[in-house]
Coordinates of C-alpha atoms and ligand atoms in Angstrom, one line a residue:
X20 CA 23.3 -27.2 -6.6
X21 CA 24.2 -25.1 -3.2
X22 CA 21.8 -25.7 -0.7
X23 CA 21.2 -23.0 2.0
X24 CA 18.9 -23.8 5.0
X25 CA 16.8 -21.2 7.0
X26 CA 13.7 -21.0 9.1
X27 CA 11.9 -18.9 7.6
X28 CA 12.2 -18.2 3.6
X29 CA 10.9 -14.5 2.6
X30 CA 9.8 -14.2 -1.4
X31 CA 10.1 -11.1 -1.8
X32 CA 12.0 -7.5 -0.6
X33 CA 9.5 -4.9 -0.7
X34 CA 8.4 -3.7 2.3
X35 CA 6.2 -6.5 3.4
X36 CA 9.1 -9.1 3.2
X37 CA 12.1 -6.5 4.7
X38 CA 10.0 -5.7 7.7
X39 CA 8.6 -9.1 8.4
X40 CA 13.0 -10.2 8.0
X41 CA 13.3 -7.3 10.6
X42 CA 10.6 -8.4 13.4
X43 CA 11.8 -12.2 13.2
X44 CA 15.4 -11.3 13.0
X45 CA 15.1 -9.1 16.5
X46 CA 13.4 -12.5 17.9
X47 CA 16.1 -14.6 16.9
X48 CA 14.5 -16.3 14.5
X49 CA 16.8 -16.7 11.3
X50 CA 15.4 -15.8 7.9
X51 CA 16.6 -14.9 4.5
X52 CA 15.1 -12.8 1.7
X53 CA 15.2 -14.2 -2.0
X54 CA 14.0 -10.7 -4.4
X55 CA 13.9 -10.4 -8.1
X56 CA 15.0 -7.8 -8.5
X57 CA 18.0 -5.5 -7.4
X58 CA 18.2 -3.4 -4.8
X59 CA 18.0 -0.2 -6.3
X60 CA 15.1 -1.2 -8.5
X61 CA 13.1 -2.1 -5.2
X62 CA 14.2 1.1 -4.4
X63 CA 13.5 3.0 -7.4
X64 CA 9.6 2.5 -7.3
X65 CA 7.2 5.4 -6.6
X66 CA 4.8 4.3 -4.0
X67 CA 2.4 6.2 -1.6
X68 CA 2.8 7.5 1.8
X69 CA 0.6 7.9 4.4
X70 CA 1.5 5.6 7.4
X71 CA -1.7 4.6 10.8
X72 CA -0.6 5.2 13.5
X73 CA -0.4 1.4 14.1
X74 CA 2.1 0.9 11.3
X75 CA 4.3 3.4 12.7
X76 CA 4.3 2.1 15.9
X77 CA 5.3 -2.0 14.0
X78 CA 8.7 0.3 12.3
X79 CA 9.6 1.5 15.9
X80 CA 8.9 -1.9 17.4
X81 CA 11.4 -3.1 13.8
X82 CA 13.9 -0.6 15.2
X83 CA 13.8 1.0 11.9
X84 CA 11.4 4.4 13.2
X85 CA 14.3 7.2 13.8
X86 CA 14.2 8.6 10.2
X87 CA 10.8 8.3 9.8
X88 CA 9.9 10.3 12.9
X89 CA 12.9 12.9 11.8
X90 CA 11.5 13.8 8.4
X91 CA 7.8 12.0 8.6
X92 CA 4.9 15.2 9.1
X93 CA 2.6 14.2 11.3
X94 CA -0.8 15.1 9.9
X95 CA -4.1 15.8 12.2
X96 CA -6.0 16.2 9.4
X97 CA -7.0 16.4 5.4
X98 CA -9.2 18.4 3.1
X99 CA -12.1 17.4 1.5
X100 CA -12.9 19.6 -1.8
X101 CA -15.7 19.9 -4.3
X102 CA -18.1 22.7 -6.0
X103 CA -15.0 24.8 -5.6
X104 CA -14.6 24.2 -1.5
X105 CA -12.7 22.9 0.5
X106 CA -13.6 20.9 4.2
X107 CA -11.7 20.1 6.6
X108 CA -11.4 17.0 8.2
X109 CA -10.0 17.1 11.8
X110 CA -8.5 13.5 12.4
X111 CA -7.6 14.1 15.2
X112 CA -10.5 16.0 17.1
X113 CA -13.1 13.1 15.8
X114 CA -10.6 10.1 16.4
X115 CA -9.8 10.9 20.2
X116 CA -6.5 12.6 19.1
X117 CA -5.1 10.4 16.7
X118 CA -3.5 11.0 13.2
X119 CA -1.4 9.5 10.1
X120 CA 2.2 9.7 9.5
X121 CA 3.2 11.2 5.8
X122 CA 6.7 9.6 5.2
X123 CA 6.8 7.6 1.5
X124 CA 7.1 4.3 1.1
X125 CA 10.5 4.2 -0.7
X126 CA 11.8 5.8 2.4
X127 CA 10.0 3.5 4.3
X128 CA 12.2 0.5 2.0
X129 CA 15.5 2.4 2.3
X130 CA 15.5 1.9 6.2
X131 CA 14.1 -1.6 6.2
X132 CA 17.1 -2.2 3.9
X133 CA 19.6 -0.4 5.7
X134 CA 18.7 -2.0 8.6
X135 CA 18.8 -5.5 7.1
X136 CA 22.3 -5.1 5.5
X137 CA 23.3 -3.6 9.5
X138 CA 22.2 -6.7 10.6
X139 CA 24.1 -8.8 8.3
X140 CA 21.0 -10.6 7.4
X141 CA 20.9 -12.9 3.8
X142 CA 19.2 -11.6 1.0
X143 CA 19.7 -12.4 -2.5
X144 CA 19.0 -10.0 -5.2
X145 CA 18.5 -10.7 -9.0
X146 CA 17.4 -14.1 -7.6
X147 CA 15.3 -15.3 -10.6
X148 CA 12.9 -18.4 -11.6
X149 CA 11.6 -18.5 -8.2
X150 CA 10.0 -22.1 -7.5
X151 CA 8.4 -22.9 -4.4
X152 CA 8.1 -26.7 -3.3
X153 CA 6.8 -28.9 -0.2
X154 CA 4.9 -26.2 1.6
X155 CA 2.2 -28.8 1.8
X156 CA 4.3 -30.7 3.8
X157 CA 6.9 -30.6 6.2
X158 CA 9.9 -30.3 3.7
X159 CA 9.5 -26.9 2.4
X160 CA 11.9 -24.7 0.0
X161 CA 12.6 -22.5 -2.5
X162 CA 14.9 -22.9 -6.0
X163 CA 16.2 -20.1 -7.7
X164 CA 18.9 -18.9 -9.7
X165 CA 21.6 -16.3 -8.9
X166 CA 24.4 -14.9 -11.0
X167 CA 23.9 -18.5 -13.2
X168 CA 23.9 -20.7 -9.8
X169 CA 21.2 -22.8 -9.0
X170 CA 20.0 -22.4 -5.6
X171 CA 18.1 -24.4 -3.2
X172 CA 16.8 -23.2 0.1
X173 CA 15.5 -25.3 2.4
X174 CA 13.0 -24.2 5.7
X175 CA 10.5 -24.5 8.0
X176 CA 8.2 -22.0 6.7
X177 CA 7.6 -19.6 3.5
X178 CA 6.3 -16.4 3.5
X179 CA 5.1 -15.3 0.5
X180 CA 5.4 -11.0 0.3
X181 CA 6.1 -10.8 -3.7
X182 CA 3.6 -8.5 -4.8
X183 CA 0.6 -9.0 -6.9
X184 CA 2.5 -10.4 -10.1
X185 CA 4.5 -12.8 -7.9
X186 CA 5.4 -16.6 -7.8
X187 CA 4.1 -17.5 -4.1
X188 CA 0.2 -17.0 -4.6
X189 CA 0.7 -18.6 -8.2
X190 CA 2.3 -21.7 -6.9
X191 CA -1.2 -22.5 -5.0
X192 CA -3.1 -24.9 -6.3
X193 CA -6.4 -23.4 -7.8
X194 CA -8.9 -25.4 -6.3
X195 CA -7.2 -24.3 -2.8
X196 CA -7.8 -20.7 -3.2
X197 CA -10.6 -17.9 -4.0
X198 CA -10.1 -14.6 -5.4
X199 CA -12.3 -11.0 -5.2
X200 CA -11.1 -8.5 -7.6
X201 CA -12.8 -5.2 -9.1
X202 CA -11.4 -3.4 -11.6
X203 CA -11.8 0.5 -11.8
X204 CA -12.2 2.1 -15.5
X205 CA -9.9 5.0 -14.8
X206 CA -6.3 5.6 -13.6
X207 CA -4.6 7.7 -11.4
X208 CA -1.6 9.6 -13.3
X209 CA 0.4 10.3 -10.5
X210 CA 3.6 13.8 -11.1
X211 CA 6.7 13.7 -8.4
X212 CA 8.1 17.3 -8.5
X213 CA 10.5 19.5 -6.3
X214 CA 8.2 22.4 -5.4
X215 CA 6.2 23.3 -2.0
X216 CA 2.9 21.3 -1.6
X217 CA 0.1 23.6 -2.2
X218 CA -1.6 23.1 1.1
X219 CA 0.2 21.7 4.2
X220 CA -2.5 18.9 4.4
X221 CA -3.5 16.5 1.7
X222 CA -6.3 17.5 -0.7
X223 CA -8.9 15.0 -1.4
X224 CA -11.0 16.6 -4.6
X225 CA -13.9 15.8 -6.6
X226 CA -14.5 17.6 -10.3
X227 CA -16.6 16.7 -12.6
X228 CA -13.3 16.7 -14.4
X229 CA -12.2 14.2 -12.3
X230 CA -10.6 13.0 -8.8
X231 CA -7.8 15.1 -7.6
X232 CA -5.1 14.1 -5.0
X233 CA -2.6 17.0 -3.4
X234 CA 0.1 15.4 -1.3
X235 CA 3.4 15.5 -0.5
X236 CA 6.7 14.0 0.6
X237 CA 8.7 16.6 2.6
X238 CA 7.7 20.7 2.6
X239 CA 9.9 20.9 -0.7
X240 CA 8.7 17.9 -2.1
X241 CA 5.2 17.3 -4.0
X242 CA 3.0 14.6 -5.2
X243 CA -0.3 14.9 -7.0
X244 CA -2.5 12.7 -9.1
X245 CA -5.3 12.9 -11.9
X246 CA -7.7 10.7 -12.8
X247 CA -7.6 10.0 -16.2
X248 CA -8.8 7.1 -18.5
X249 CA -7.2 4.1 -18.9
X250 CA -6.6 4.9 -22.7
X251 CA -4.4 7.3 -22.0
X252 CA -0.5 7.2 -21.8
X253 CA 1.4 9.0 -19.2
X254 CA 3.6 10.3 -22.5
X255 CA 0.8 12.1 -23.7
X256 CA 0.5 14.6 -20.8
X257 CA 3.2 16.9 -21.1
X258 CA 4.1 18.6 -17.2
X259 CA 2.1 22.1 -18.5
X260 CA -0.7 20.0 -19.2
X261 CA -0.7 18.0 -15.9
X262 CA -0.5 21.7 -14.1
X263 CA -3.2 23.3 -15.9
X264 CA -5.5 20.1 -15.8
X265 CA -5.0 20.3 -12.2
X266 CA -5.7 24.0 -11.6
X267 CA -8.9 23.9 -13.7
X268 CA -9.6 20.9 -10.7
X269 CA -8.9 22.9 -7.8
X270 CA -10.3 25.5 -5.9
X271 CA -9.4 29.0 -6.8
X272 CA -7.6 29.3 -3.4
X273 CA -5.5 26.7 -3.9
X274 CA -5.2 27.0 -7.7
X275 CA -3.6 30.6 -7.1
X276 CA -1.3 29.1 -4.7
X277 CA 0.1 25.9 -6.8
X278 CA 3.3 26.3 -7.4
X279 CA 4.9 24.2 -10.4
X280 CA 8.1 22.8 -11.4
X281 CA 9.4 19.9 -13.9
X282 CA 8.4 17.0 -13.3
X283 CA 10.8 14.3 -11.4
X284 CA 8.8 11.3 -11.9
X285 CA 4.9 11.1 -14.2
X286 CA 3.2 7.5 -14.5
X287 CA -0.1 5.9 -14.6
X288 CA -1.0 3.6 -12.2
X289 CA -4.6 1.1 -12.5
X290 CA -6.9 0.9 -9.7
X291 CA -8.7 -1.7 -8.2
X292 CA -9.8 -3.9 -5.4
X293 CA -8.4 -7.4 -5.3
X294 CA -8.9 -10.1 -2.4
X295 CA -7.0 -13.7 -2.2
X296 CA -8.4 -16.2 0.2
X297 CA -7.4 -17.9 2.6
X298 CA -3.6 -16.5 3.5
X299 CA -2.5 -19.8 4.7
X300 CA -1.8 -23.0 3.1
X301 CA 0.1 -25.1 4.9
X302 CA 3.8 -23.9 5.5
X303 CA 3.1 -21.0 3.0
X304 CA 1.8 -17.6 4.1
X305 CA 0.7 -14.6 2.3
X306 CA 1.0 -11.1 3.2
X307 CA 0.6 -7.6 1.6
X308 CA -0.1 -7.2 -2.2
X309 CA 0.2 -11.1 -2.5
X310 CA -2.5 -11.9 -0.7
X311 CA -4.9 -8.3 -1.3
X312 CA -4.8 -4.7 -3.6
X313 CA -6.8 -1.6 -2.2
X314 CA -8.0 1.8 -4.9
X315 CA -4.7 3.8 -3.5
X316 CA -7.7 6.6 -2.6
X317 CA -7.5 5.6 0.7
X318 CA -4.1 5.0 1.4
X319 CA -4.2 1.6 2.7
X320 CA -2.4 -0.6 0.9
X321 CA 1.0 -0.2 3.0
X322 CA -0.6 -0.7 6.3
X323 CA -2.5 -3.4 5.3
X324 CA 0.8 -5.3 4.7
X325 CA 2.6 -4.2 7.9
X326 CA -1.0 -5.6 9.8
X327 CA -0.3 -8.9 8.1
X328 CA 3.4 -9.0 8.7
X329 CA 2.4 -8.0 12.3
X330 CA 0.1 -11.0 12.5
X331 CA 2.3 -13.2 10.8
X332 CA 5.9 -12.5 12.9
X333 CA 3.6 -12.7 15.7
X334 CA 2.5 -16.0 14.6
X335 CA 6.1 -17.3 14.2
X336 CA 7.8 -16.0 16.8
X337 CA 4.8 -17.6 19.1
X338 CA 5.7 -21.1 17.4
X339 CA 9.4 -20.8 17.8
X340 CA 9.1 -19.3 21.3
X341 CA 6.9 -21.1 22.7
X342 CA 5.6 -23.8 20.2
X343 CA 1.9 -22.5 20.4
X344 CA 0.5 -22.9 16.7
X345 CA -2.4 -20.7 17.6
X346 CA -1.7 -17.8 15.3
X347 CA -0.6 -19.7 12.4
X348 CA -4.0 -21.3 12.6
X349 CA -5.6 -18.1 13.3
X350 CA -3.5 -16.2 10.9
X351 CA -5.6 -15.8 8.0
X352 CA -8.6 -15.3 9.6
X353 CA -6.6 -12.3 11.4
X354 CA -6.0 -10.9 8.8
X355 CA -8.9 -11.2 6.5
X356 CA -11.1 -9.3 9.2
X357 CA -8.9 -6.4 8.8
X358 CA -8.4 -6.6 5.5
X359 CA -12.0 -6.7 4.3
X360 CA -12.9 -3.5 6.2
X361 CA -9.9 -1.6 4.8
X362 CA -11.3 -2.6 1.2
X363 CA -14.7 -1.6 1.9
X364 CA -13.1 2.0 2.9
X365 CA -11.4 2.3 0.0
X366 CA -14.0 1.3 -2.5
X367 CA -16.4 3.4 -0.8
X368 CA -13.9 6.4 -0.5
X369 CA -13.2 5.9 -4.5
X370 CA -16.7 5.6 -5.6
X371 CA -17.4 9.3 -3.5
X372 CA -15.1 10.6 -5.1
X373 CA -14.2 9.7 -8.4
X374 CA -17.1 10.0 -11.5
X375 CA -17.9 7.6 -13.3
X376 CA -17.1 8.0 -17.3
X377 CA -20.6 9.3 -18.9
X378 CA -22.2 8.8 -15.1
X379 CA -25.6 9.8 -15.2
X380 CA -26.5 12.7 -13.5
X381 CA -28.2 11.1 -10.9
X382 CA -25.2 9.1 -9.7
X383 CA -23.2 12.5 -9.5
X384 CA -26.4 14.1 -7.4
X385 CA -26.4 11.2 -4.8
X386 CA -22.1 11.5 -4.6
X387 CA -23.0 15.2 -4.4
X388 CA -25.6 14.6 -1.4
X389 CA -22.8 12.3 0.2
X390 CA -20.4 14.6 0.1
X391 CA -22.9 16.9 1.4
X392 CA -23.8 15.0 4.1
X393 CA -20.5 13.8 4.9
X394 CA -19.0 17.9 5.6
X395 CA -22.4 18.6 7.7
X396 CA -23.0 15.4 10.0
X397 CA -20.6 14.5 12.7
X398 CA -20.9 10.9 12.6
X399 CA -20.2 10.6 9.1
X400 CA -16.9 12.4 9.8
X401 CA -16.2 10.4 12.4
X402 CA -16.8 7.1 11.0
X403 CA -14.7 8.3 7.8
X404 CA -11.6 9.3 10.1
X405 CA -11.8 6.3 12.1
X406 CA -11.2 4.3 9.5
X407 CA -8.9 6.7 7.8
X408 CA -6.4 6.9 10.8
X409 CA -6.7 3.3 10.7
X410 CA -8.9 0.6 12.3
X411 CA -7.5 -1.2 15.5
X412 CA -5.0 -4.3 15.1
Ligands
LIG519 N1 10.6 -13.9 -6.9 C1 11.2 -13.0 -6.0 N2 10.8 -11.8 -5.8 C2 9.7 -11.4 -6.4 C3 9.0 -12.2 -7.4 C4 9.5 -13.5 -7.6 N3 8.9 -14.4 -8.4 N4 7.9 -11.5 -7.8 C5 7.9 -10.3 -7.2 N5 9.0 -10.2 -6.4 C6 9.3 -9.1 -5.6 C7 9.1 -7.7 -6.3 O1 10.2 -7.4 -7.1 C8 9.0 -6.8 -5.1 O2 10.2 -6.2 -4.8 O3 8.5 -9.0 -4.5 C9 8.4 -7.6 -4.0 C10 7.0 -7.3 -3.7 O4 6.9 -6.0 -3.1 P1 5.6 -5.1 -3.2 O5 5.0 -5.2 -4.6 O6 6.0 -3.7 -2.8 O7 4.6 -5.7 -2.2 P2 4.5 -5.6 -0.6 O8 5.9 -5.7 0.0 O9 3.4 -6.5 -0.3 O10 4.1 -4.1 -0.4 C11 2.8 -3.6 -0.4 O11 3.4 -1.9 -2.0 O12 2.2 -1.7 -3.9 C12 2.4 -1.2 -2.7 O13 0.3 -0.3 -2.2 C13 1.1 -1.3 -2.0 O14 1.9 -0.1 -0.3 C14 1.6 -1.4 -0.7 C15 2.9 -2.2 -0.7
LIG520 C1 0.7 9.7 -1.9 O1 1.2 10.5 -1.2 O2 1.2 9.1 -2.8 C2 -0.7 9.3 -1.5 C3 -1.4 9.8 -0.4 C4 -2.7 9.5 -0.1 C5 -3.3 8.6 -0.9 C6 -2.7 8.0 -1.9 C7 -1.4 8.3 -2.3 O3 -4.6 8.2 -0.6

């Protein structure tokens, strides 16, 4: 068996693992990336794309910013629509002059990758039957097999940023760990298509149809999504059905201005809230969809994994710089605080504003009175933006 030796062994190349690889690598310390999949796969996944302020400022401080500030919109607010209308919500003007960054996440992956491949950094694609051992010791590694090779890679620490389905939480013992999760009983069915957004700012709607989200990727380049019921099958909505199920949803402003196109990309995508506690266990780390899943109604679920990885290169780049263990022990506690609030925002922002199946009319009267509420009182915009923009790291 080959046996490869690093300091810090990454599960996982989505963007949790590529940009934690990119914030240890520019502080010397060496790390190397074992992914399932290949590259292009990674690549190939829709994700969203709304980026805090804070996460933009962690891909700067990565060194992998310039496209993102080239083609990213910067976006001061959103809209708000139900009964036909739409609100604004300035971002900006209630958060002290902050706002979000719209720039997808597959970009976000292509210059994390780019920039890991500059650097001549190790990562092995199409690595499979991922094992973990020893991280409850000193000894820890990883096996794997690659192009019929078995692998072992031996390090000081493992960082576990393989997604929800990975091997890393798995591998904990049971007893050691505690999970949250919620389940939502609808979908989002989410269309990709080449055509101008229909507003220049993302569209937040309530029908009692269903939730309705207008966004985009570039001024030529649109994204939208329907709830629908998990029965359903993305192959049983054909693209005129999508565009006329989401015209009925609109307002008539912005219905008369949708324009539609085929469809590049159409899927269905579940939604809930899912916690994983603690982050640590000994020499093994968490971070991103590993450890936590947010409702995507909120848009969090990227920046909570750059707000781990920030915690956790911190963490290790304190150890090897100056052998301080203070935010390894602190780590999941760090991160945990943040993460909590973000869920709360996006339950509570997915509860406003999608119905329930058969929800009894009082339900849909208080949401209404929320909603209500929510367009008339200050504060309640300004809480919802400050945690929209995102809350401080
Ligand atoms: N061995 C190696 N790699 C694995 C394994 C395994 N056993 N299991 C999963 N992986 C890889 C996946 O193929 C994927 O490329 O780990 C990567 C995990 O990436 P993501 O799922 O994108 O998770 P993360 O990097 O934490 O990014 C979180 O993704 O789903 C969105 O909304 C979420 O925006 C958030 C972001
Ligand atoms: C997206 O652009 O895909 C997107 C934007 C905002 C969200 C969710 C998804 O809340």
């Amino acid at each position: 068996m080959r046996t490869l030796r690093t300091q810090v062994l990454i599960i996982g190349a989505g963007p949790a693992g590529l940009l934690l690889g990119q914030l240890l690598h520019k502080a010397g310390v060496a790390n190397l990336i074992l992914e399932r999949q290949t590259g292009d796969y990674v690549l190939g996944r829709i994700r969203a794309g709304v980026l805090e302020q804070t996460t933009v400022d962690l891909l700067d401080e990565a060194g992998v910013g310039a496209r993102m500030h080239a083609e990213g919109l910067v976006h001061h607010g959103f809209e708000l629509m139900f009964d036909g209308q739409r609100h604004h919500i300035d971002l900006s003007r209630l958060t002290g002059g902050k706002s979000v960054t719209v720039y997808g996440q597959t970009e976000v992956t292509h210059d994390l990758m780019d920039a890991r491949a500059a650097a001549g950094l190790q990562t092995l694609y199409s690595a499979a039957d991922v094992e973990l051992f020893g991280f409850d010791g000193d000894r820890p590694g990883a096996r794997c097999t690659v192009d019929d090779e078995r692998i072992e890679v031996q390090c000081d620490y493992i960082a576990g940023c393989d997604g929800y389905h990975g091997v890393s939480r798995a591998s904990v013992p049971v007893d050691a760990i505690r999970t949250h999760e919620k389940v939502y009983p609808f979908g989002w069915l989410g269309l990709l298509s080449d055509t101008p957004p229909v507003s220049h700012e993302l569209i937040y709607g309530r029908h009692e149809r269903g939730f309705t989200l207008c966004s985009m990727r570039s001024a030529t380049r649109s994204r939208y999504y329907l709830q629908v019921p998990l029965t359903e099958q993305a192959s049983d909505w054909s693209d005129e059905r999508f565009w006329a199920e989401l015209r009925r949803r609109l307002d008539p402003a912005a219905a008369a201005a949708l324009v539609t196109g085929p469809s590049l990309e159409k899927s269905i995508a579940p939604l809930r809230s899912f916690v994983a506690e603690p982050m640590r266990f000994g020499r093994l780390f968490l971070a991103g969809d590993a450890a936590h899943i947010v409702p995507p109604t909120g848009a969090k679920g990227l920046n909570l994994a750059a707000s781990d990885v920030r915690y956790l290169s911190q963490a290790l780049i304190e150890h090897y710089g100056e052998r301080s263990g203070a935010g390894i022990q602190h780590y999941s506690a760090r991160c945990l605080s943040r993460i909590w609030k973000a869920e709360r925002f996006s339950w509570w922002f997915t509860g406003l504003m999608h119905p329930l199946p058969h929800e009894p009319e009082i339900d849909a009267k208080l949401h209404r009175a929320e909603l209500e509420y929510l367009v008339t009182s200050e504060a309640a915009m300004a809480a919802m933006a400050e945690n929209y923009v995102g809350l401080p790291v």
